[in-house]
Amino acid sequence: MWRKQEGARTGLTELPKTNATSQQAIAKTSVQMNRDLYESLQRGALHEASVLENARAAGTLAAKKTSSVLPYCHFKPLSAVAISFDWKVGSGVWELLIEAEVKARHAATVDSEALMAATVTALAVFDSCKSISQSIVLGPCYLSRKRT
């Protein structure tokens, strides 16, 4: 049973009555894996392009739907969502680096949308690879840059 805490406010807060400004946020995360999974992806055994493209699509959709998942997040029409991948390999490390950049013209920031995009992208990679390896580690996920 949910109980309202004394003095707690509920509902969306009103945005300031200011003009919309250009908003940008970049979030980063990673998917750490074992050598076997990395090599399977590189060999195409899991169709790496499909894994990454499906993850990119999932992250993009997640950014667009952030306000549907986070109850106090205002809907924002996004002008751009870009998700990029890079590999960090060496010294016993096999890691997929994920960067999600989100842009909008709005009064509220887009940091939650960027974090949602990065996190869901990593989760989609995990979901595609979990049958091959049980030693996948996601994160950390963090806000790398925010510009308002």
PDB file of C-alpha atoms in Angstrom:
ATOM      1  CA  MET A   1       0.000   0.000   0.000  1.00  0.00           C
ATOM      2  CA  TRP A   2       1.305   3.435  -0.944  1.00  0.00           C
ATOM      3  CA  ARG A   3       1.141   6.185   1.610  1.00  0.00           C
ATOM      4  CA  LYS A   4       1.719   9.823   0.971  1.00  0.00           C
ATOM      5  CA  GLN A   5       4.479  11.132   3.193  1.00  0.00           C
ATOM      6  CA  GLU A   6       3.537  14.136   5.246  1.00  0.00           C
ATOM      7  CA  GLY A   7       4.483  17.261   3.365  1.00  0.00           C
ATOM      8  CA  ALA A   8       5.398  15.350   0.193  1.00  0.00           C
ATOM      9  CA  ARG A   9       4.402  16.903  -3.106  1.00  0.00           C
ATOM     10  CA  THR A  10       2.980  14.781  -5.870  1.00  0.00           C
ATOM     11  CA  GLY A  11       2.505  15.438  -9.561  1.00  0.00           C
ATOM     12  CA  LEU A  12       4.610  17.160 -12.153  1.00  0.00           C
ATOM     13  CA  THR A  13       6.265  20.419 -11.289  1.00  0.00           C
ATOM     14  CA  GLU A  14       5.531  23.355 -13.529  1.00  0.00           C
ATOM     15  CA  LEU A  15       8.236  24.361 -15.929  1.00  0.00           C
ATOM     16  CA  PRO A  16       9.466  27.928 -15.653  1.00  0.00           C
ATOM     17  CA  LYS A  17       7.672  30.297 -17.997  1.00  0.00           C
ATOM     18  CA  THR A  18      10.793  30.841 -20.043  1.00  0.00           C
ATOM     19  CA  ASN A  19      11.482  30.269 -23.677  1.00  0.00           C
ATOM     20  CA  ALA A  20      12.693  26.895 -24.793  1.00  0.00           C
ATOM     21  CA  THR A  21      16.448  26.662 -25.113  1.00  0.00           C
ATOM     22  CA  SER A  22      18.804  24.258 -26.813  1.00  0.00           C
ATOM     23  CA  GLN A  23      19.406  21.254 -24.540  1.00  0.00           C
ATOM     24  CA  GLN A  24      22.055  18.566 -24.922  1.00  0.00           C
ATOM     25  CA  ALA A  25      23.137  15.679 -22.709  1.00  0.00           C
ATOM     26  CA  ILE A  26      25.614  12.852 -23.176  1.00  0.00           C
ATOM     27  CA  ALA A  27      25.496   9.683 -21.089  1.00  0.00           C
ATOM     28  CA  LYS A  28      28.017   6.872 -21.128  1.00  0.00           C
ATOM     29  CA  THR A  29      27.994   3.271 -20.016  1.00  0.00           C
ATOM     30  CA  SER A  30      29.686   0.007 -20.873  1.00  0.00           C
ATOM     31  CA  VAL A  31      29.130  -3.706 -21.312  1.00  0.00           C
ATOM     32  CA  GLN A  32      31.979  -5.799 -19.916  1.00  0.00           C
ATOM     33  CA  MET A  33      32.241  -9.330 -21.237  1.00  0.00           C
ATOM     34  CA  ASN A  34      34.547 -12.313 -21.308  1.00  0.00           C
ATOM     35  CA  ARG A  35      36.922 -13.075 -24.153  1.00  0.00           C
ATOM     36  CA  ASP A  36      34.723 -15.830 -25.618  1.00  0.00           C
ATOM     37  CA  LEU A  37      31.745 -13.517 -26.037  1.00  0.00           C
ATOM     38  CA  TYR A  38      33.918 -10.746 -27.479  1.00  0.00           C
ATOM     39  CA  GLU A  39      35.416 -13.177 -30.007  1.00  0.00           C
ATOM     40  CA  SER A  40      31.960 -14.529 -30.882  1.00  0.00           C
ATOM     41  CA  LEU A  41      30.813 -10.991 -31.639  1.00  0.00           C
ATOM     42  CA  GLN A  42      33.945 -10.275 -33.683  1.00  0.00           C
ATOM     43  CA  ARG A  43      33.571 -13.526 -35.685  1.00  0.00           C
ATOM     44  CA  GLY A  44      29.972 -12.674 -36.454  1.00  0.00           C
ATOM     45  CA  ALA A  45      28.656 -15.710 -34.588  1.00  0.00           C
ATOM     46  CA  LEU A  46      26.042 -13.435 -33.025  1.00  0.00           C
ATOM     47  CA  HIS A  47      25.817 -11.100 -36.010  1.00  0.00           C
ATOM     48  CA  GLU A  48      27.549  -8.232 -34.206  1.00  0.00           C
ATOM     49  CA  ALA A  49      26.048  -5.652 -36.557  1.00  0.00           C
ATOM     50  CA  SER A  50      22.561  -6.917 -35.727  1.00  0.00           C
ATOM     51  CA  VAL A  51      23.277  -6.952 -31.984  1.00  0.00           C
ATOM     52  CA  LEU A  52      24.562  -3.380 -32.047  1.00  0.00           C
ATOM     53  CA  GLU A  53      21.918  -2.067 -34.454  1.00  0.00           C
ATOM     54  CA  ASN A  54      19.128  -3.644 -32.401  1.00  0.00           C
ATOM     55  CA  ALA A  55      20.652  -2.135 -29.257  1.00  0.00           C
ATOM     56  CA  ARG A  56      20.875   1.279 -30.953  1.00  0.00           C
ATOM     57  CA  ALA A  57      17.206   1.063 -31.954  1.00  0.00           C
ATOM     58  CA  ALA A  58      16.199   0.056 -28.404  1.00  0.00           C
ATOM     59  CA  GLY A  59      18.181   2.941 -26.901  1.00  0.00           C
ATOM     60  CA  THR A  60      16.667   5.431 -29.323  1.00  0.00           C
ATOM     61  CA  LEU A  61      13.138   4.255 -28.526  1.00  0.00           C
ATOM     62  CA  ALA A  62      13.909   4.389 -24.798  1.00  0.00           C
ATOM     63  CA  ALA A  63      15.033   8.021 -25.056  1.00  0.00           C
ATOM     64  CA  LYS A  64      11.782   8.909 -26.809  1.00  0.00           C
ATOM     65  CA  LYS A  65       9.675   7.084 -24.186  1.00  0.00           C
ATOM     66  CA  THR A  66      11.456   8.332 -21.046  1.00  0.00           C
ATOM     67  CA  SER A  67       8.471  10.363 -19.857  1.00  0.00           C
ATOM     68  CA  SER A  68       6.313   7.217 -20.057  1.00  0.00           C
ATOM     69  CA  VAL A  69       8.616   5.400 -17.617  1.00  0.00           C
ATOM     70  CA  LEU A  70       9.650   8.178 -15.223  1.00  0.00           C
ATOM     71  CA  PRO A  71       6.503   9.700 -13.724  1.00  0.00           C
ATOM     72  CA  TYR A  72       7.942  13.158 -13.028  1.00  0.00           C
ATOM     73  CA  CYS A  73       9.809  13.542 -16.304  1.00  0.00           C
ATOM     74  CA  HIS A  74       8.221  15.994 -18.746  1.00  0.00           C
ATOM     75  CA  PHE A  75       7.679  14.857 -22.328  1.00  0.00           C
ATOM     76  CA  LYS A  76      10.099  16.570 -24.705  1.00  0.00           C
ATOM     77  CA  PRO A  77      10.088  16.348 -28.491  1.00  0.00           C
ATOM     78  CA  LEU A  78      13.675  15.273 -29.146  1.00  0.00           C
ATOM     79  CA  SER A  79      15.521  16.739 -32.107  1.00  0.00           C
ATOM     80  CA  ALA A  80      18.320  14.137 -32.103  1.00  0.00           C
ATOM     81  CA  VAL A  81      19.321  10.860 -30.495  1.00  0.00           C
ATOM     82  CA  ALA A  82      22.736   9.465 -31.439  1.00  0.00           C
ATOM     83  CA  ILE A  83      24.180   6.274 -29.987  1.00  0.00           C
ATOM     84  CA  SER A  84      27.757   5.265 -30.718  1.00  0.00           C
ATOM     85  CA  PHE A  85      29.875   2.233 -29.865  1.00  0.00           C
ATOM     86  CA  ASP A  86      33.585   1.695 -29.321  1.00  0.00           C
ATOM     87  CA  TRP A  87      35.637  -1.241 -28.083  1.00  0.00           C
ATOM     88  CA  LYS A  88      38.166  -1.225 -25.245  1.00  0.00           C
ATOM     89  CA  VAL A  89      40.231  -4.394 -25.490  1.00  0.00           C
ATOM     90  CA  GLY A  90      43.461  -5.412 -23.795  1.00  0.00           C
ATOM     91  CA  SER A  91      45.031  -6.642 -20.574  1.00  0.00           C
ATOM     92  CA  GLY A  92      42.177  -9.025 -19.844  1.00  0.00           C
ATOM     93  CA  VAL A  93      39.476  -6.423 -20.608  1.00  0.00           C
ATOM     94  CA  TRP A  94      36.799  -6.837 -23.278  1.00  0.00           C
ATOM     95  CA  GLU A  95      34.434  -3.912 -22.989  1.00  0.00           C
ATOM     96  CA  LEU A  96      31.881  -2.322 -25.299  1.00  0.00           C
ATOM     97  CA  LEU A  97      31.715   1.425 -24.627  1.00  0.00           C
ATOM     98  CA  ILE A  98      28.376   3.102 -25.292  1.00  0.00           C
ATOM     99  CA  GLU A  99      27.726   6.826 -25.660  1.00  0.00           C
ATOM    100  CA  ALA A 100      24.225   8.273 -26.017  1.00  0.00           C
ATOM    101  CA  GLU A 101      23.746  11.903 -27.034  1.00  0.00           C
ATOM    102  CA  VAL A 102      20.315  13.513 -26.878  1.00  0.00           C
ATOM    103  CA  LYS A 103      19.284  16.968 -28.080  1.00  0.00           C
ATOM    104  CA  ALA A 104      16.059  18.944 -27.818  1.00  0.00           C
ATOM    105  CA  ARG A 105      14.764  22.473 -27.800  1.00  0.00           C
ATOM    106  CA  HIS A 106      12.816  22.676 -24.542  1.00  0.00           C
ATOM    107  CA  ALA A 107      12.670  24.409 -21.165  1.00  0.00           C
ATOM    108  CA  ALA A 108      13.667  21.199 -19.323  1.00  0.00           C
ATOM    109  CA  THR A 109      16.958  19.332 -19.607  1.00  0.00           C
ATOM    110  CA  VAL A 110      17.370  16.031 -21.456  1.00  0.00           C
ATOM    111  CA  ASP A 111      19.736  14.306 -19.009  1.00  0.00           C
ATOM    112  CA  SER A 112      17.203  11.606 -18.067  1.00  0.00           C
ATOM    113  CA  GLU A 113      16.619  10.830 -21.739  1.00  0.00           C
ATOM    114  CA  ALA A 114      20.365  10.421 -22.356  1.00  0.00           C
ATOM    115  CA  LEU A 115      20.772   8.175 -19.305  1.00  0.00           C
ATOM    116  CA  MET A 116      17.751   6.109 -20.363  1.00  0.00           C
ATOM    117  CA  ALA A 117      19.137   5.712 -23.900  1.00  0.00           C
ATOM    118  CA  ALA A 118      22.559   4.559 -22.678  1.00  0.00           C
ATOM    119  CA  THR A 119      21.148   2.163 -20.088  1.00  0.00           C
ATOM    120  CA  VAL A 120      18.621   0.504 -22.392  1.00  0.00           C
ATOM    121  CA  THR A 121      21.227   0.203 -25.156  1.00  0.00           C
ATOM    122  CA  ALA A 122      23.469  -1.742 -22.758  1.00  0.00           C
ATOM    123  CA  LEU A 123      20.515  -3.842 -21.600  1.00  0.00           C
ATOM    124  CA  ALA A 124      19.658  -4.716 -25.211  1.00  0.00           C
ATOM    125  CA  VAL A 125      23.243  -5.908 -25.807  1.00  0.00           C
ATOM    126  CA  PHE A 126      22.964  -8.033 -22.661  1.00  0.00           C
ATOM    127  CA  ASP A 127      19.630  -9.451 -23.808  1.00  0.00           C
ATOM    128  CA  SER A 128      21.097 -10.456 -27.182  1.00  0.00           C
ATOM    129  CA  CYS A 129      24.182 -12.078 -25.637  1.00  0.00           C
ATOM    130  CA  LYS A 130      22.921 -13.659 -22.407  1.00  0.00           C
ATOM    131  CA  SER A 131      22.550 -17.114 -23.947  1.00  0.00           C
ATOM    132  CA  ILE A 132      26.272 -17.142 -24.806  1.00  0.00           C
ATOM    133  CA  SER A 133      27.699 -15.775 -21.548  1.00  0.00           C
ATOM    134  CA  GLN A 134      26.551 -15.421 -17.955  1.00  0.00           C
ATOM    135  CA  SER A 135      29.439 -13.125 -17.006  1.00  0.00           C
ATOM    136  CA  ILE A 136      28.243  -9.888 -18.621  1.00  0.00           C
ATOM    137  CA  VAL A 137      28.538  -6.774 -16.461  1.00  0.00           C
ATOM    138  CA  LEU A 138      26.657  -3.565 -17.268  1.00  0.00           C
ATOM    139  CA  GLY A 139      27.803  -0.123 -16.199  1.00  0.00           C
ATOM    140  CA  PRO A 140      28.549   2.099 -14.610  1.00  0.00           C
ATOM    141  CA  CYS A 141      26.197   4.521 -16.348  1.00  0.00           C
ATOM    142  CA  TYR A 142      26.808   8.223 -15.854  1.00  0.00           C
ATOM    143  CA  LEU A 143      26.071  11.656 -17.270  1.00  0.00           C
ATOM    144  CA  SER A 144      29.174  12.749 -19.140  1.00  0.00           C
ATOM    145  CA  ARG A 145      28.062  16.178 -20.303  1.00  0.00           C
ATOM    146  CA  LYS A 146      25.027  18.413 -20.019  1.00  0.00           C
ATOM    147  CA  ARG A 147      24.491  21.709 -21.818  1.00  0.00           C
ATOM    148  CA  THR A 148      21.513  24.004 -21.456  1.00  0.00           C
TER     149      THR A 148
END
